[in-house]
Structure formats: structure tokens, C-alpha cells
XYZ file of C-alpha atoms in Angstrom:
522
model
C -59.662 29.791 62.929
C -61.470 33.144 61.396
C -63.997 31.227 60.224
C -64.458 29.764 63.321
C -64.284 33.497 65.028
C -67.078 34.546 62.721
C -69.261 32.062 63.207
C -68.842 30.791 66.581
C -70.754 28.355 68.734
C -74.660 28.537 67.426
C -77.518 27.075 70.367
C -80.273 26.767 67.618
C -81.169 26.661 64.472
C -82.023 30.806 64.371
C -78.993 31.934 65.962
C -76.966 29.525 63.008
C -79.091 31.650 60.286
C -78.480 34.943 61.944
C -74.636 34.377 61.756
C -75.262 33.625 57.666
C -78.210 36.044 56.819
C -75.916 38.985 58.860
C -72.222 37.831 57.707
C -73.567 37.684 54.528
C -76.414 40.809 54.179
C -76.370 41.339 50.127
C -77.682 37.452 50.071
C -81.504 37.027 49.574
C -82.902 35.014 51.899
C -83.705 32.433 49.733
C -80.300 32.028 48.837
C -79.460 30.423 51.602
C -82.279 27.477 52.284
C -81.470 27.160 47.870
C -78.165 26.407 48.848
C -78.819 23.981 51.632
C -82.116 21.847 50.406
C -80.888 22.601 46.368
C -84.471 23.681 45.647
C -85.191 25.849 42.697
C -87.278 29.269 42.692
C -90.812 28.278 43.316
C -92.877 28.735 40.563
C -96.731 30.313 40.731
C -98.783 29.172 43.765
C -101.111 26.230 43.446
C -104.474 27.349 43.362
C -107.173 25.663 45.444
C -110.425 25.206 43.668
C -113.738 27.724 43.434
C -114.228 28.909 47.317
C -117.785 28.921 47.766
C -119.704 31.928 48.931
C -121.408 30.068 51.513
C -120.799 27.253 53.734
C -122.566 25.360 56.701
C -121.222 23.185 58.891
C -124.625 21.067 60.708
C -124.678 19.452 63.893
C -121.429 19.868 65.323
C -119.972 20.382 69.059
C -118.215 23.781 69.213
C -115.083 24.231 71.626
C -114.731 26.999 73.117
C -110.761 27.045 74.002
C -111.009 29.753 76.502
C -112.657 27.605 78.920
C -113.818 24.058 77.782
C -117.101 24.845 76.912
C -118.748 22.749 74.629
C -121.995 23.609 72.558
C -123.514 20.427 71.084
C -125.865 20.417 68.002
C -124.747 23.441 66.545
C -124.637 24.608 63.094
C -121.659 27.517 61.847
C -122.758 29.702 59.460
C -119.874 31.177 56.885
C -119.717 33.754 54.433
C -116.398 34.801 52.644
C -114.235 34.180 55.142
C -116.235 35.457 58.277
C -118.685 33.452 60.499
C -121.609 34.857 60.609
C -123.834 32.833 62.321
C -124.134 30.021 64.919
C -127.182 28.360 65.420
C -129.108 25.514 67.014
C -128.892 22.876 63.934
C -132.290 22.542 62.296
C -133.945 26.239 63.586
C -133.222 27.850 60.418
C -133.849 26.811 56.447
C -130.850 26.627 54.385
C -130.049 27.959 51.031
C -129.774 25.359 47.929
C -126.759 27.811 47.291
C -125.229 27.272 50.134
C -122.610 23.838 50.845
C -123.472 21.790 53.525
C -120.850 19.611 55.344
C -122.486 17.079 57.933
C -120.780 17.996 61.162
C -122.683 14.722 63.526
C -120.028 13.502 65.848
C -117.159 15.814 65.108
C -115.817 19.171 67.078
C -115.709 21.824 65.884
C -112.215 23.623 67.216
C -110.496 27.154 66.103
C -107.385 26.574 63.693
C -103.472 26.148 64.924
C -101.244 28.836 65.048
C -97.598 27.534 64.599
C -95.952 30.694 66.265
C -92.421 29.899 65.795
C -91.767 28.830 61.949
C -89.026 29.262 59.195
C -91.409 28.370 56.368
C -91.096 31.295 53.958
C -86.928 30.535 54.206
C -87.647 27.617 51.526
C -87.261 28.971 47.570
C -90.759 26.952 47.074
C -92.477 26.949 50.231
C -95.445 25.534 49.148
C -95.205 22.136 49.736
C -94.217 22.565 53.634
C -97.151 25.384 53.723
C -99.825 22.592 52.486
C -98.722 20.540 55.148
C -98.961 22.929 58.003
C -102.016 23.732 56.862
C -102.887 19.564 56.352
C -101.974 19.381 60.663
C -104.387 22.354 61.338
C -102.672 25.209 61.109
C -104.082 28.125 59.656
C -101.532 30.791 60.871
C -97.869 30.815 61.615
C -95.689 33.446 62.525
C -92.684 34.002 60.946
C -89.123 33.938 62.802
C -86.709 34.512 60.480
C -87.277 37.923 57.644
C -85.079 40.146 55.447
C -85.499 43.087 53.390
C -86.272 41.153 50.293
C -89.313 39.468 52.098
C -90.640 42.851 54.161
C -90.692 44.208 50.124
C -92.148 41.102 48.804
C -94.761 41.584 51.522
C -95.085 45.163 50.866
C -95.816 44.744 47.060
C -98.513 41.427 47.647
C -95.831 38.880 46.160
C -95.508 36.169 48.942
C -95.231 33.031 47.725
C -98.446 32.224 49.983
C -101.232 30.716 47.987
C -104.532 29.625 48.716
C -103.486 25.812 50.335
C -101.623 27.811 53.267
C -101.701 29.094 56.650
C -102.117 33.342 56.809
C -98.883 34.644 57.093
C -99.559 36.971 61.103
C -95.934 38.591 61.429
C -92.613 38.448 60.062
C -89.212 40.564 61.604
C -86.402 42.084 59.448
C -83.070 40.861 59.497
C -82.259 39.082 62.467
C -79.603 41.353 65.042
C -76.367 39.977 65.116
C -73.015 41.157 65.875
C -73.046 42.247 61.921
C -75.550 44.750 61.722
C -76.048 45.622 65.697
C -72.750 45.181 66.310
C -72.657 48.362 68.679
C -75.231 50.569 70.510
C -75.316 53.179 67.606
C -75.396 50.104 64.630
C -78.311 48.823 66.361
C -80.164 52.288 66.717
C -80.074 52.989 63.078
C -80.981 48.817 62.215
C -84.192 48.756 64.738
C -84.754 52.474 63.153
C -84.552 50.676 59.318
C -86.705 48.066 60.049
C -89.563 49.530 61.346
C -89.543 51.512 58.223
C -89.197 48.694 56.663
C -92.418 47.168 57.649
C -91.206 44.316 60.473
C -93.810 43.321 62.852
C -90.630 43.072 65.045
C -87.616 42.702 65.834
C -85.551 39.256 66.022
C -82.890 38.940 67.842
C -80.344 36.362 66.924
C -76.941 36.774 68.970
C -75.203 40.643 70.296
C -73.548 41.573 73.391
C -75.579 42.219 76.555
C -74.458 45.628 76.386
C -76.464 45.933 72.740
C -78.928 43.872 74.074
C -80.251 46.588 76.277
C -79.913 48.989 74.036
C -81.700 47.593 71.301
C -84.930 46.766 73.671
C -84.795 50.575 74.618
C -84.688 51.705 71.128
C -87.431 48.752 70.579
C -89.619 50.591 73.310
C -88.519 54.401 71.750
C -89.905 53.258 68.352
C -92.902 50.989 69.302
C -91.818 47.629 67.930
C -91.273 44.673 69.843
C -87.727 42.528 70.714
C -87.940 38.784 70.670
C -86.361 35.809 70.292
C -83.340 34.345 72.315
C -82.598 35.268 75.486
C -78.642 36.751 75.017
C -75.666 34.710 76.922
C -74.219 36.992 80.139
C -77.793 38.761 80.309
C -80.099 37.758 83.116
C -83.461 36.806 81.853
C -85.587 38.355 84.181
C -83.619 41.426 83.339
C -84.486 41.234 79.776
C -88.190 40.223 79.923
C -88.341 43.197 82.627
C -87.153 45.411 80.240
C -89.767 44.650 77.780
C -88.032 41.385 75.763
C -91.696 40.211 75.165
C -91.023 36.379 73.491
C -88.841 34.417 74.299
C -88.284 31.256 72.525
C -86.541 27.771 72.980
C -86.184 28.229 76.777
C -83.775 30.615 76.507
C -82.200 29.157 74.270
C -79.394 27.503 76.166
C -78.372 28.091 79.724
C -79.594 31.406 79.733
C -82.903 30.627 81.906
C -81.479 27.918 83.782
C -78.903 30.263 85.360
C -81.495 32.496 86.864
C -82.990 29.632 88.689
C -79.568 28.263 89.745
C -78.108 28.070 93.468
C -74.281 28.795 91.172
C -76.127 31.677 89.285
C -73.428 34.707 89.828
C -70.641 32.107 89.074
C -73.027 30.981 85.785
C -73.552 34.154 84.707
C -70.030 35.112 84.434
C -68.788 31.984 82.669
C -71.746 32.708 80.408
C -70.516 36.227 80.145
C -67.325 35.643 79.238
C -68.083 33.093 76.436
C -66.507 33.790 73.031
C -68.827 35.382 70.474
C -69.180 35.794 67.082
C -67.571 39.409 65.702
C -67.560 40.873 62.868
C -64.950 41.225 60.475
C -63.280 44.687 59.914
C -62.721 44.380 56.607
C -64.486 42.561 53.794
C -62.706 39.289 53.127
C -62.572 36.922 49.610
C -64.749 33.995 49.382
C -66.190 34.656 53.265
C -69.764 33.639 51.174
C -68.818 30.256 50.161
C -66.882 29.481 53.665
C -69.637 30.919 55.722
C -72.312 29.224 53.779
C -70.454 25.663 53.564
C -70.501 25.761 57.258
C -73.849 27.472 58.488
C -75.317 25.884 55.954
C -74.977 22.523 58.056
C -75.250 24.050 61.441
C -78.816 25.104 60.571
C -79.912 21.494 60.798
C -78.354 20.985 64.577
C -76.920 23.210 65.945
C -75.941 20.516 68.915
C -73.862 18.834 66.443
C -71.155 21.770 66.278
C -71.413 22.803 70.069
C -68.705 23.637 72.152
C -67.441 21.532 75.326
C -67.863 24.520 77.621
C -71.203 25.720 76.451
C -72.625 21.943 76.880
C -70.925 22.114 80.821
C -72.289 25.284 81.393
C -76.269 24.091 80.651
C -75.499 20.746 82.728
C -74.250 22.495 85.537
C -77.026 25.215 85.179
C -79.503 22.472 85.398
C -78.411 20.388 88.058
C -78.124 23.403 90.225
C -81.746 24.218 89.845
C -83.068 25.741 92.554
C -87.030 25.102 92.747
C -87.829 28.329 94.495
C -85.601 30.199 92.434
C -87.643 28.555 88.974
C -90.810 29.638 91.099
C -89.639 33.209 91.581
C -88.748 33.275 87.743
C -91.478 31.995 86.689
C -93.715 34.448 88.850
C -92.065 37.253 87.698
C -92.343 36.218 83.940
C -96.205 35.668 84.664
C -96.042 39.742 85.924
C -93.914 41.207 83.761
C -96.379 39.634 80.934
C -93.564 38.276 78.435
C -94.508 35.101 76.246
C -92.898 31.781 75.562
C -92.813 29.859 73.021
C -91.033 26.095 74.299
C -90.346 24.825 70.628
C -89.803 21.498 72.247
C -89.847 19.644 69.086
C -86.485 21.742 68.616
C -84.861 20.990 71.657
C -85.497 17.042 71.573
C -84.583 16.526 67.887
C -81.394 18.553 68.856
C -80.431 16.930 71.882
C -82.388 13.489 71.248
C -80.667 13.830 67.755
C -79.487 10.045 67.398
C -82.574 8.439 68.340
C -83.915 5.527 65.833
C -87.235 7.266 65.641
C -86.117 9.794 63.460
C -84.812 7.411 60.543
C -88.324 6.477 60.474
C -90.482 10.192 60.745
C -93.232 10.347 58.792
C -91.632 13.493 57.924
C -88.842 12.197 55.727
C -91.322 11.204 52.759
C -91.862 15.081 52.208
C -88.103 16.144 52.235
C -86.327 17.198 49.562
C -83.921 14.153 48.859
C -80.635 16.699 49.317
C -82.127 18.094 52.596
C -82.735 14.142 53.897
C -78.888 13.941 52.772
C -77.795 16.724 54.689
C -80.252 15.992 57.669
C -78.068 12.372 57.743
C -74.333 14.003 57.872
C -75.292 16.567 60.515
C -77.050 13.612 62.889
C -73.753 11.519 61.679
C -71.397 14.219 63.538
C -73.762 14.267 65.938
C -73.459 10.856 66.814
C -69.663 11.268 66.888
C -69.719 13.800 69.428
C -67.564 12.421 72.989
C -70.373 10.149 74.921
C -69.759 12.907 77.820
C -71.783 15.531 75.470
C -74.398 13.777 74.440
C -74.956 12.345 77.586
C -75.057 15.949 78.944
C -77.791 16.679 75.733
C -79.887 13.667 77.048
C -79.964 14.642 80.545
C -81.169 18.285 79.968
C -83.786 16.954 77.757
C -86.172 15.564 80.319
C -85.219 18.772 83.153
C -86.336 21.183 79.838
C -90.045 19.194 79.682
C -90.363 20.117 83.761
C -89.608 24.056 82.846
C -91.772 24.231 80.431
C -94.463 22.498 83.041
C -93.554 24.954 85.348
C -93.839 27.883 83.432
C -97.343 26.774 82.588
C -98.584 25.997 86.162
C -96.914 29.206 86.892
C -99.302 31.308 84.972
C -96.611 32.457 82.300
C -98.233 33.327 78.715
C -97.227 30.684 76.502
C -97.647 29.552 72.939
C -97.253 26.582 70.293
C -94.187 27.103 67.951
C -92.317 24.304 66.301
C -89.041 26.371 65.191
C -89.946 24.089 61.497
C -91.382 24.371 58.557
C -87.886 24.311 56.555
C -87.351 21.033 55.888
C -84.155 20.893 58.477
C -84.710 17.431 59.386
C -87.727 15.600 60.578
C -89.826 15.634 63.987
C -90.593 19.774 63.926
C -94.013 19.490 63.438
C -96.952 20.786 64.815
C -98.371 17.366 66.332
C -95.088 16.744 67.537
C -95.444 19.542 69.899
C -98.152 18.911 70.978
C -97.568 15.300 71.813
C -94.259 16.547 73.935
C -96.219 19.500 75.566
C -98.683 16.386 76.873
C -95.592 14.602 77.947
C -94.781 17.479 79.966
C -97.983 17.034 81.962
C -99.967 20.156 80.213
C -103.343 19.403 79.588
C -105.240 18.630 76.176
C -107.071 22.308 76.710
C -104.097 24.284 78.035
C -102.237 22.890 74.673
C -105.592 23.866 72.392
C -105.466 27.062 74.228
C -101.641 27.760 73.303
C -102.094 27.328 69.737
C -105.537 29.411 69.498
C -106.562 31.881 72.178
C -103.543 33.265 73.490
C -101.866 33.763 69.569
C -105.046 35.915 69.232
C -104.671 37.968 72.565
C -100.527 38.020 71.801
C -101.074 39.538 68.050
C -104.179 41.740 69.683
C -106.667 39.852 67.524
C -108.510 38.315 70.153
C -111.974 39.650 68.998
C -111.132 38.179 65.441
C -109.572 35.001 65.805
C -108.768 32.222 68.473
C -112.575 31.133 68.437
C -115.403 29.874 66.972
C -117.952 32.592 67.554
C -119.919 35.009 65.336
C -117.567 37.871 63.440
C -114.240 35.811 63.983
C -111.985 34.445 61.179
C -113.893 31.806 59.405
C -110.353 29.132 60.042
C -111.624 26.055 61.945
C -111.016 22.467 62.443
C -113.481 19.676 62.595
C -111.790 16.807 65.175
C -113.128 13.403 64.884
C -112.922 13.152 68.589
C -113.138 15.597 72.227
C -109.952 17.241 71.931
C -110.122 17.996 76.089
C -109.778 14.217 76.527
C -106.671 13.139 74.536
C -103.861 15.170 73.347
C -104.033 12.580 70.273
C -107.538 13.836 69.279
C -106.564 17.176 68.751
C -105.186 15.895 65.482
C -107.287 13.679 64.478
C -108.451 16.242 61.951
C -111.454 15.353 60.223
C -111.521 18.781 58.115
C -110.027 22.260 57.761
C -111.976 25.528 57.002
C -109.262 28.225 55.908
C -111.109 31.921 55.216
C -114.132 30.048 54.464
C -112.990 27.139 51.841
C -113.772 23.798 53.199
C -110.735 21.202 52.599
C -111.835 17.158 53.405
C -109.834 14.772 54.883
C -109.142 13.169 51.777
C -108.621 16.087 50.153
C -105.998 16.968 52.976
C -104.521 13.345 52.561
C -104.264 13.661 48.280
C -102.662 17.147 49.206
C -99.883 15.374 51.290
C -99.341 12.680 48.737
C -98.528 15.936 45.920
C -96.124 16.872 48.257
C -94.238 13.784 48.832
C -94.656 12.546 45.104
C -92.430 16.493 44.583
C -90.440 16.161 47.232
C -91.404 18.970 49.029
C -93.339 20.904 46.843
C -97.366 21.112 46.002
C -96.393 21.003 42.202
């Protein structure tokens, strides 16, 4: 029963590593993912060979993601790291010192941001870096930090080498009931922090009443609040207030009870669920039992849920109320707060014992003790009353039309897949963007949430999010239009990261490291 008190009912994967990284606050990061995938410390970063000083790509058609433009015959000029030119292919001479890469028939496409990842939670994660960076992604964000990795950051020791995405932000310590567990706890945490050097603040699972708090301390000290919308809180309350991502839908029932025709009855079951406290005294062994449970929960988070918490998001969602999801979604699109859908997350959660998964591509990379783990969690799961995971399968498709809406609404929205950890398969990159399509969003609007609008949410839009002159020399070469097929926009032909020009077969012998280590690009 304590155990149960501390750790409580977890709706994703973040909220099940807040409860361990803040129950548990002496433990490195690392710690925990070592614990789960059995992984030991990662030793130096793989170097990638000799960047060259120069490189142009010849007679390609350039993208333009903010509108669909497309610029045939061009060449890209490069030069550590930056572009510095684009020209009509064959109007200037080119350097014998300078590598050529025949661009005729492919596009030419900014690279991915993955802005919802967990990467830097593996001891070694190099291997799951190289193949982010293999799909086309050549930034992530961050969603889970401690101290230990804002002071690895701080003294250049990131275990981020040269076959990886950039690293764009990463938060503290998530908020929890264990370090914000009142209005003056989570003063002095958002306070530490931002000394600390976090980008933000993530915010894993309080009370309402420290919810509000904590986004008017965020807006005192000039760092963002993100993450999950808080049970009992009303969503357009929080995003009003300044909450300014919000990820996984919510997660939960949270967004589905401001759109509901039962929302003041919603709200109040959802403020009156149980929550996870913390202890007032410091308790023997809470490490081991904390970790032997979170340590599963991590992987799906569905698996341990609660009878009442599944009712609550069924009855949420059949009491939609389409005017209501139009009002929310307008007022999101004003207010100017983000999303970030994750549905890879939601549909290996809820879709969780679907044969598909026993044969993702993704399970030739795992660690064999993650693949193990990944197999009891979908195992309970699958044990869970028929009445549940009925409930899980129904929400499932309804989740797919909010995100539609949200994106026909106008609301800012952007590419995350909540992976990069090795939890299980399906959380990748072309995954989302294969369930975004499903949705009904279009092959640009997708491009467009992976490129542009990361740029114009991190305030980099005249530096990255396009291929234009004095932008970030990270690009993709497609084999085919990405504006007519979701499936072409990875069908990745190349990647250019700061400048260095990785092949498809070099991105292919890269993935075959990986699986031949289990994870790792060693």
C-alpha cells in the first residue's frame, strides 16, 4: 500500500520517471535507464570520419517547408556547418577541393526535429542517437533532465558525438509532488533550475494548486512550463496562464474534459483523483521498491492504470462536444501554446497488444534485457479486464481526430515521439509521421511540424527550419516529393549534419553497428 501511495497511477511514460527521478533525487539519471535496459556507462563517442571543409550538393529540388515551394536545378553551397550559397546548378565553377554529391532527382528538405525525446536517459546513448539521426533527425529536444546532465552540459561532457542529432533544450528535474510538493518547494525548485541552466521547466505530476503557482514563478523568472497538462486543472486555464507545450494530448483526460458536455462533473472526479505524495520521513530500501516498480511502468504506463482513471477518459471522450473541441482549440490557436501529439506514444500504449509490435523493425536495435522487459509489461498488459483495454482501443482512434482538429484549428504543433530510450518498439520518428498522415494531416503540414515551427518555437527561425543561405547546414536529400506521400518523407537518400555528408549506405552500415551492439554504435 505505501508503495502504491508513492507512486500512484502514472498516464505516460514521463509522469512514471518523474515519480522515480523525484522519489529518488540523490540517483543520477542514468541510474535509472542502467537499471531498467542493464546497459553499462557508455564509453567515448564514436567519431565520424574527416568533415570536409566544403561540400556541394548539384542539381537538386529544394523544399521550402514554409509553403511548398519547390526550386528545381539547384545547387547548395556549404562551408563548416553553414550554407552559404544556393545557386542555379552549373552558373558557377567548383573547387577541386570541394566534395561534390550528385543531387539529380532527389529533394532537398531541412532536417527532423524529434521535439519530444528521452534519448540522453540511456547510460550509452549512442546507438539510439545514430538512429535518430539515420530517420532524419538532426535535432531533438530533450524531455526528461537532472542536475547531473544541466552540469554535464555546462562543462561540454554530453555523451553527444559527431553521428547525432544537436542536442536544442533540456529541463531540470521534472516537478513532482517531491520537490514542488507545495507553493513555496516549487518557488525555490523553478528558482534552482534556472540557475542551473534548464531551458525549462518539466512538469511531471503536482496539485493544481502548485500548478499555478509554479507557471507564475515560471513567468516571474523567464523560463518556460511544459509538459502534461495536471489532473483537476482546466487546460485552457493552464495554456492561458502561459503553460506553453503541452504534450501527449494532455496526457489523459485532461483535454477531453474541456471539450465535454459532463465537463464540471469530469473535472471534479478528475480533481479528486488520488495522487502521488511524498513521504514525511525517509524510509529503508524506498530505492530498490520504487525502482523495481517504476522501473516497469516506464515502458507502459497503460499496463498499471487504474479502473477509474481508464472510465474517466472513456466517458470524457464520448461526451465530446464538437463546438466545445472548436472553442478549445481556438483558444489554444490565441493563446499561442504548442503541442506536441506524441502519437506513437499513445497507440503503442493503448494499441499495446497488437501483433505488429512483435515484429518492429525496432526490436533488432534493443538491448536484449530492454526487449525482455518490453515483453512482461505488454504481458500485463494483455491481462488487463477486456473492459480496459477495450476502453484503450476506443480512445485511440477519437485521439487521431483531436490531433486533426487541433491542426485544422490553427494550433502550433510539433513532431515528438516521447522515444529514443529503448522502452519498447514503434516510438520512432517515421512512425509519427505515418500516424499524423492517418490522422488526415497533410505530407507538408507534417514536414512543416518537424522543421519550421521547431525553429520559430526555439526562436531560431532565421537559423534553422530551411534550406536557405546563412541557416544550419542539417538537410535531407529524399529520393522522392515529400508533398505527395507521407512515405517519401523518409525515403532518405542522404543526411547533411553541420556540414558532414552521411550516404545512404553509410546510414544503413551505421544501423547494422547498432543492432550487431545491441543498442550501441560500438
Amino acid at each position: 500500500m505505501l508503495l502504491t501511495a508513492l507512486t500512484g497511477p502514472a498516464p505516460c511514460p514521463c509522469c512514471a520517471y518523474a515519480h522515480a527521478q523525484a522519489a529518488l533525487p540523490a540517483m543520477p539519471l542514468r541510474g535509472i535507464t542502467r537499471w531498467l535496459t542493464g546497459l553499462d556507462p557508455a564509453p567515448a563517442a564514436v567519431a565520424a570520419p574527416a568533415r570536409p571543409r566544403d561540400l556541394r550538393i548539384e542539381n537538386v529540388t529544394i523544399v521550402d517547408p514554409a509553403d511548398g515551394a519547390k526550386a528545381r536545378g539547384m545547387s547548395i553551397a556549404i562551408t563548416l556547418g553553414r550554407i552559404t550559397d544556393i545557386f542555379p546548378t552549373g552558373s558557377k565553377p567548383v573547387s577541386p577541393q570541394v566534395q561534390v554529391v550528385d543531387g539529380t532527382g532527389k529533394f532537398a528538405v531541412p532536417g527532423y526535429n524529434d521535439m519530444h525525446s528521452h534519448v540522453l536517459e540511456l547510460p550509452d546513448p549512442s546507438g539510439s542517437l545514430a538512429l535518430m539521426l539515420a530517420e532524419g533527425v538532426t535535432g531533438f529536444r530533450q524531455m526528461s533532465g537532472s542536475p547531473a546532465l544541466l552540469a554535464a552540459r555546462r562543462a561540454g561532457k554530453l555523451p553527444i558525438g559527431d553521428l547525432a542529432p544537436a542536442l536544442l533544450e533540456t529541463p531540470g528535474s521534472l516537478l513532482t509532488p517531491f520537490n514542488a510538493g507545495s507553493a513555496d518547494a516549487v518557488v525555490e525548485e523553478i528558482r534552482r533550475q534556472k540557475a542551473q541552466g534548464a531551458d525549462f521547466i518539466k512538469v511531471g505530476m503536482v496539485s493544481p494548486e502548485v500548478f499555478f503557482v509554479a507557471l507564475e514563478e515560471g513567468r516571474k523568472q523567464g523560463i518556460a512550463l511544459l509538459g502534461h497538462l495536471q489532473e483537476g486543472t482546466d487546460a485552457l486555464d493552464a495554456t492561458a496562464a502561459g503553460f506553453r507545450s503541452v504534450e501527449h494530448l494532455g496526457p489523459g483526460s485532461t483535454m477531453w474534459i474541456s471539450c465535454s458536455s459532463d465537463e464540471a462533473e469530469l473535472r471534479a472526479d478528475s480533481y479528486r483523483r488520488e495522487v502521488i505524495k511524498a513521504p514525511p520521513f525517509k524510509i529503508p530500501f524506498l530505492e530498490t521498491l520504487v525502482m523495481k516498480k517504476l522501473g516497469k511502468m516506464l515502458i507502459n504506463p497503460s499496463a498499471f492504470a487504474k479502473p477509474g482513471d481508464v472510465d474517466r477518459l472513456q466517458r470524457a471522450i464520448r461526451s465530446f462536444d464538437p463546438d466545445k473541441g472548436h472553442a478549445m482549440a481556438e483558444r489554444f490557436r490565441e493563446d499561442g501554446s504548442w503541442h506536441v501529439p506524441t502519437m506513437v506514444r499513445l497507440r503503442t500504449q493503448e494499441y499495446a497488444d497488437l501483433p505488429d509490435y512483435e515484429q518492429d523493425e525496432m526490436l533488432a536495435y534493443m538491448p536484449a534485457k530492454a526487449v525482455k522487459n518490453w515483453r512482461a509489461v505488454t504481458a500485463r498488459f494483455k491481462a488487463l479486464p477486456a473492459t480496459m483495454r477495450h476502453a484503450f482501443r476506443d480512445a485511440y482512434p477519437r485521439q487521431l481526430e483531436l490531433a486533426k482538429l487541433l491542426c485544422d484549428s490553427g494550433v502550433r504543433m510539433m513532431a515528438g515521439t516521447d522515444g529514443g530510450s529503448f522502452l519498447g518498439p514503434g516510438l520512432t520518428l517515421k512512425q509519427e509521421f505515418a500516424e499524423l498522415a492517418l490522422a488526415g494531416i497533410s505530407p507538408l503540414r507534417i514536414l512543416q511540424m518537424a522543421t519550421v515551427d521547431p525553429a520559430d518555437y526555439l526562436g531560431r527561425s532565421d537559423a534553422m527550419g530551411r534550406v536557405a543561405v546563412g541557416y544550419d547546414a542539417d538537410l535531407l536529400l529524399l529520393d522522392a516529393d515529400p508533398l505527395m506521400r507521407v512515405e517519401h518523407l523518409h525515403g532518405i537518400a542522404a543526411v547533411v549534419r553541420a556540414g558532414a555528408y552521411h550516404s545512404a549506405q553509410a546510414l544503413d552500415a551505421m544501423r547494422r553497428t547498432v543492432a550487431e551492439h545491441r543498442g550501441r554504435l560500438h
